[in-house]
Amino acid sequence: MKKFLLTVIVLISTLLGLSYSGMLPLEYLGMEVSQTDEEHSEAPPPTFSETHYLPIDPPFIVNFTHLGALRYLQISIEIMYPQKDIIDRVIEHMPAIRNSLILLLSDQPFEKLSTFEGKEVLRGEMVAAVNEIVYRGSTVEFPGEMFITNFVMQ
């Protein structure tokens, strides 16, 4: 009997722990979850049915050194935002964006650029650099994305 009782207690505490952590919703267990008026009054997050792409032309060509030899990197990128007015802000600030990206790209070591992980880190740094310029002085931010469409190291 003690073994059965211990098993039931462990099972119930496990289910409640999973439910509390969000891994198992209470509705799944047949329990009703009450929501406060505050939760009902929250507006749903905005959804974006459109995506807008903008190629950053011309491609970036920067030089760097590797083992004492001068090397070149050519990279083409496109950015994507969910709203057209953000793309318009990117176009408006294109000189500052290109300057920031050229400085960022020319400061990269060969070892970083030659691995997939390094390219992903670089892409994240470039997105952050563009967003910093686009959203400077703005209180609203929408997630942007950047795609590398051409990457040549020589």
PDB file of C-alpha atoms in Angstrom:
ATOM      1  CA  MET A   1       0.000   0.000   0.000  1.00  0.00           C
ATOM      2  CA  LYS A   2       2.839   2.418   0.829  1.00  0.00           C
ATOM      3  CA  LYS A   3       4.473   1.647  -2.513  1.00  0.00           C
ATOM      4  CA  PHE A   4       1.226   2.413  -4.369  1.00  0.00           C
ATOM      5  CA  LEU A   5       0.700   5.655  -2.444  1.00  0.00           C
ATOM      6  CA  LEU A   6       4.290   6.720  -3.108  1.00  0.00           C
ATOM      7  CA  THR A   7       3.864   5.968  -6.831  1.00  0.00           C
ATOM      8  CA  VAL A   8       0.668   8.062  -6.998  1.00  0.00           C
ATOM      9  CA  ILE A   9       2.313  10.986  -5.192  1.00  0.00           C
ATOM     10  CA  VAL A  10       5.347  10.886  -7.499  1.00  0.00           C
ATOM     11  CA  LEU A  11       3.095  10.697 -10.579  1.00  0.00           C
ATOM     12  CA  ILE A  12       0.931  13.625  -9.484  1.00  0.00           C
ATOM     13  CA  SER A  13       3.918  15.783  -8.560  1.00  0.00           C
ATOM     14  CA  THR A  14       5.561  14.960 -11.909  1.00  0.00           C
ATOM     15  CA  LEU A  15       2.423  15.925 -13.851  1.00  0.00           C
ATOM     16  CA  LEU A  16       2.033  19.148 -11.888  1.00  0.00           C
ATOM     17  CA  GLY A  17       5.716  19.949 -12.373  1.00  0.00           C
ATOM     18  CA  LEU A  18       5.449  19.413 -16.127  1.00  0.00           C
ATOM     19  CA  SER A  19       2.300  21.503 -16.236  1.00  0.00           C
ATOM     20  CA  TYR A  20       3.921  24.293 -14.241  1.00  0.00           C
ATOM     21  CA  SER A  21       6.951  24.327 -16.530  1.00  0.00           C
ATOM     22  CA  GLY A  22       4.715  24.611 -19.585  1.00  0.00           C
ATOM     23  CA  MET A  23       5.670  21.238 -21.026  1.00  0.00           C
ATOM     24  CA  LEU A  24       2.225  19.766 -20.250  1.00  0.00           C
ATOM     25  CA  PRO A  25      -0.793  22.117 -20.396  1.00  0.00           C
ATOM     26  CA  LEU A  26      -3.394  21.729 -17.652  1.00  0.00           C
ATOM     27  CA  GLU A  27      -6.101  21.460 -20.319  1.00  0.00           C
ATOM     28  CA  TYR A  28      -4.509  18.151 -21.361  1.00  0.00           C
ATOM     29  CA  LEU A  29      -5.184  16.789 -17.899  1.00  0.00           C
ATOM     30  CA  GLY A  30      -8.849  17.862 -18.077  1.00  0.00           C
ATOM     31  CA  MET A  31      -8.356  20.814 -15.745  1.00  0.00           C
ATOM     32  CA  GLU A  32      -9.836  24.175 -16.603  1.00  0.00           C
ATOM     33  CA  VAL A  33      -7.551  27.171 -16.505  1.00  0.00           C
ATOM     34  CA  SER A  34      -9.132  30.491 -15.572  1.00  0.00           C
ATOM     35  CA  GLN A  35      -7.832  33.636 -17.154  1.00  0.00           C
ATOM     36  CA  THR A  36      -7.966  37.063 -15.618  1.00  0.00           C
ATOM     37  CA  ASP A  37      -9.559  40.048 -17.310  1.00  0.00           C
ATOM     38  CA  GLU A  38      -6.085  41.443 -17.900  1.00  0.00           C
ATOM     39  CA  GLU A  39      -5.153  38.460 -20.039  1.00  0.00           C
ATOM     40  CA  HIS A  40      -8.354  38.835 -22.073  1.00  0.00           C
ATOM     41  CA  SER A  41      -7.693  42.514 -22.721  1.00  0.00           C
ATOM     42  CA  GLU A  42      -4.251  41.993 -24.235  1.00  0.00           C
ATOM     43  CA  ALA A  43      -4.104  42.578 -27.960  1.00  0.00           C
ATOM     44  CA  PRO A  44      -2.764  39.688 -29.977  1.00  0.00           C
ATOM     45  CA  PRO A  45       0.732  40.189 -31.345  1.00  0.00           C
ATOM     46  CA  PRO A  46       0.799  41.666 -34.830  1.00  0.00           C
ATOM     47  CA  THR A  47       1.031  39.219 -37.680  1.00  0.00           C
ATOM     48  CA  PHE A  48       2.738  40.033 -40.924  1.00  0.00           C
ATOM     49  CA  SER A  49       1.469  38.419 -44.065  1.00  0.00           C
ATOM     50  CA  GLU A  50       3.918  40.242 -46.290  1.00  0.00           C
ATOM     51  CA  THR A  51       7.663  40.170 -46.474  1.00  0.00           C
ATOM     52  CA  HIS A  52       9.699  42.761 -48.268  1.00  0.00           C
ATOM     53  CA  TYR A  53      13.189  42.068 -49.578  1.00  0.00           C
ATOM     54  CA  LEU A  54      15.836  44.592 -50.505  1.00  0.00           C
ATOM     55  CA  PRO A  55      19.149  43.669 -52.116  1.00  0.00           C
ATOM     56  CA  ILE A  56      22.058  45.735 -50.845  1.00  0.00           C
ATOM     57  CA  ASP A  57      23.768  46.656 -54.105  1.00  0.00           C
ATOM     58  CA  PRO A  58      26.516  46.765 -55.217  1.00  0.00           C
ATOM     59  CA  PRO A  59      28.072  43.726 -53.504  1.00  0.00           C
ATOM     60  CA  PHE A  60      30.580  44.410 -50.759  1.00  0.00           C
ATOM     61  CA  ILE A  61      34.234  43.844 -51.629  1.00  0.00           C
ATOM     62  CA  VAL A  62      36.649  44.157 -48.727  1.00  0.00           C
ATOM     63  CA  ASN A  63      40.237  43.090 -48.223  1.00  0.00           C
ATOM     64  CA  PHE A  64      41.839  41.339 -45.288  1.00  0.00           C
ATOM     65  CA  THR A  65      45.115  39.574 -44.630  1.00  0.00           C
ATOM     66  CA  HIS A  66      45.686  35.891 -43.991  1.00  0.00           C
ATOM     67  CA  LEU A  67      49.176  34.579 -43.195  1.00  0.00           C
ATOM     68  CA  GLY A  68      50.674  37.815 -44.469  1.00  0.00           C
ATOM     69  CA  ALA A  69      48.911  37.626 -47.848  1.00  0.00           C
ATOM     70  CA  LEU A  70      46.286  40.100 -48.978  1.00  0.00           C
ATOM     71  CA  ARG A  71      42.900  38.417 -49.482  1.00  0.00           C
ATOM     72  CA  TYR A  72      39.553  39.621 -50.779  1.00  0.00           C
ATOM     73  CA  LEU A  73      35.996  38.966 -49.707  1.00  0.00           C
ATOM     74  CA  GLN A  74      33.018  39.608 -51.951  1.00  0.00           C
ATOM     75  CA  ILE A  75      29.629  39.272 -50.303  1.00  0.00           C
ATOM     76  CA  SER A  76      26.124  40.023 -51.555  1.00  0.00           C
ATOM     77  CA  ILE A  77      23.279  40.328 -49.100  1.00  0.00           C
ATOM     78  CA  GLU A  78      19.541  40.878 -49.087  1.00  0.00           C
ATOM     79  CA  ILE A  79      17.572  42.076 -46.123  1.00  0.00           C
ATOM     80  CA  MET A  80      13.982  41.275 -45.279  1.00  0.00           C
ATOM     81  CA  TYR A  81      11.512  43.172 -43.124  1.00  0.00           C
ATOM     82  CA  PRO A  82       7.802  42.614 -42.583  1.00  0.00           C
ATOM     83  CA  GLN A  83       6.813  46.188 -43.404  1.00  0.00           C
ATOM     84  CA  LYS A  84       7.458  48.351 -46.441  1.00  0.00           C
ATOM     85  CA  ASP A  85       8.071  51.500 -44.380  1.00  0.00           C
ATOM     86  CA  ILE A  86      11.042  49.811 -42.705  1.00  0.00           C
ATOM     87  CA  ILE A  87      12.506  49.031 -46.132  1.00  0.00           C
ATOM     88  CA  ASP A  88      12.053  52.734 -46.936  1.00  0.00           C
ATOM     89  CA  ARG A  89      14.049  53.595 -43.797  1.00  0.00           C
ATOM     90  CA  VAL A  90      16.796  51.197 -44.907  1.00  0.00           C
ATOM     91  CA  ILE A  91      16.955  52.931 -48.294  1.00  0.00           C
ATOM     92  CA  GLU A  92      17.046  56.327 -46.565  1.00  0.00           C
ATOM     93  CA  HIS A  93      19.968  55.279 -44.349  1.00  0.00           C
ATOM     94  CA  MET A  94      21.832  53.216 -46.965  1.00  0.00           C
ATOM     95  CA  PRO A  95      25.105  55.217 -46.804  1.00  0.00           C
ATOM     96  CA  ALA A  96      25.361  54.708 -43.024  1.00  0.00           C
ATOM     97  CA  ILE A  97      24.398  51.035 -43.361  1.00  0.00           C
ATOM     98  CA  ARG A  98      26.996  50.380 -46.071  1.00  0.00           C
ATOM     99  CA  ASN A  99      29.662  52.159 -44.012  1.00  0.00           C
ATOM    100  CA  SER A 100      28.853  50.117 -40.921  1.00  0.00           C
ATOM    101  CA  LEU A 101      28.845  46.831 -42.855  1.00  0.00           C
ATOM    102  CA  ILE A 102      32.116  47.599 -44.671  1.00  0.00           C
ATOM    103  CA  LEU A 103      33.843  48.343 -41.369  1.00  0.00           C
ATOM    104  CA  LEU A 104      32.408  45.178 -39.840  1.00  0.00           C
ATOM    105  CA  LEU A 105      33.340  42.962 -42.802  1.00  0.00           C
ATOM    106  CA  SER A 106      36.879  44.274 -43.159  1.00  0.00           C
ATOM    107  CA  ASP A 107      37.589  43.485 -39.508  1.00  0.00           C
ATOM    108  CA  GLN A 108      36.856  39.740 -39.803  1.00  0.00           C
ATOM    109  CA  PRO A 109      39.592  37.109 -39.472  1.00  0.00           C
ATOM    110  CA  PHE A 110      39.976  34.481 -42.195  1.00  0.00           C
ATOM    111  CA  GLU A 111      39.398  31.658 -39.714  1.00  0.00           C
ATOM    112  CA  LYS A 112      35.969  33.014 -38.794  1.00  0.00           C
ATOM    113  CA  LEU A 113      34.901  33.513 -42.394  1.00  0.00           C
ATOM    114  CA  SER A 114      35.949  30.030 -43.455  1.00  0.00           C
ATOM    115  CA  THR A 115      33.479  28.149 -41.199  1.00  0.00           C
ATOM    116  CA  PHE A 116      29.702  27.844 -41.299  1.00  0.00           C
ATOM    117  CA  GLU A 117      29.422  28.888 -37.662  1.00  0.00           C
ATOM    118  CA  GLY A 118      31.599  31.922 -38.307  1.00  0.00           C
ATOM    119  CA  LYS A 119      29.432  32.999 -41.226  1.00  0.00           C
ATOM    120  CA  GLU A 120      26.301  32.644 -39.072  1.00  0.00           C
ATOM    121  CA  VAL A 121      27.873  34.762 -36.328  1.00  0.00           C
ATOM    122  CA  LEU A 122      28.866  37.362 -38.916  1.00  0.00           C
ATOM    123  CA  ARG A 123      25.335  37.382 -40.352  1.00  0.00           C
ATOM    124  CA  GLY A 124      23.935  38.015 -36.865  1.00  0.00           C
ATOM    125  CA  GLU A 125      26.402  40.859 -36.324  1.00  0.00           C
ATOM    126  CA  MET A 126      25.410  42.394 -39.674  1.00  0.00           C
ATOM    127  CA  VAL A 127      21.685  42.188 -38.809  1.00  0.00           C
ATOM    128  CA  ALA A 128      22.374  43.897 -35.474  1.00  0.00           C
ATOM    129  CA  ALA A 129      24.399  46.632 -37.209  1.00  0.00           C
ATOM    130  CA  VAL A 130      21.610  47.326 -39.714  1.00  0.00           C
ATOM    131  CA  ASN A 131      18.889  47.282 -37.046  1.00  0.00           C
ATOM    132  CA  GLU A 132      20.884  49.684 -34.881  1.00  0.00           C
ATOM    133  CA  ILE A 133      20.890  52.230 -37.709  1.00  0.00           C
ATOM    134  CA  VAL A 134      17.330  51.622 -38.933  1.00  0.00           C
ATOM    135  CA  TYR A 135      15.738  51.840 -35.488  1.00  0.00           C
ATOM    136  CA  ARG A 136      17.882  54.651 -34.066  1.00  0.00           C
ATOM    137  CA  GLY A 137      15.486  57.060 -32.352  1.00  0.00           C
ATOM    138  CA  SER A 138      12.509  54.738 -32.858  1.00  0.00           C
ATOM    139  CA  THR A 139      10.494  53.046 -30.146  1.00  0.00           C
ATOM    140  CA  VAL A 140       9.115  50.299 -32.382  1.00  0.00           C
ATOM    141  CA  GLU A 141      11.214  47.444 -33.697  1.00  0.00           C
ATOM    142  CA  PHE A 142      10.224  44.636 -36.019  1.00  0.00           C
ATOM    143  CA  PRO A 143      12.471  41.655 -36.539  1.00  0.00           C
ATOM    144  CA  GLY A 144      14.562  41.865 -39.655  1.00  0.00           C
ATOM    145  CA  GLU A 145      16.480  39.136 -41.374  1.00  0.00           C
ATOM    146  CA  MET A 146      19.498  39.090 -43.636  1.00  0.00           C
ATOM    147  CA  PHE A 147      20.416  36.552 -46.270  1.00  0.00           C
ATOM    148  CA  ILE A 148      23.852  36.052 -47.763  1.00  0.00           C
ATOM    149  CA  THR A 149      23.256  35.497 -51.480  1.00  0.00           C
ATOM    150  CA  ASN A 150      26.881  35.409 -52.622  1.00  0.00           C
ATOM    151  CA  PHE A 151      30.069  34.755 -50.665  1.00  0.00           C
ATOM    152  CA  VAL A 152      33.512  34.552 -52.291  1.00  0.00           C
ATOM    153  CA  MET A 153      36.860  34.585 -50.500  1.00  0.00           C
ATOM    154  CA  GLN A 154      39.991  34.774 -52.601  1.00  0.00           C
TER     155      GLN A 154
END
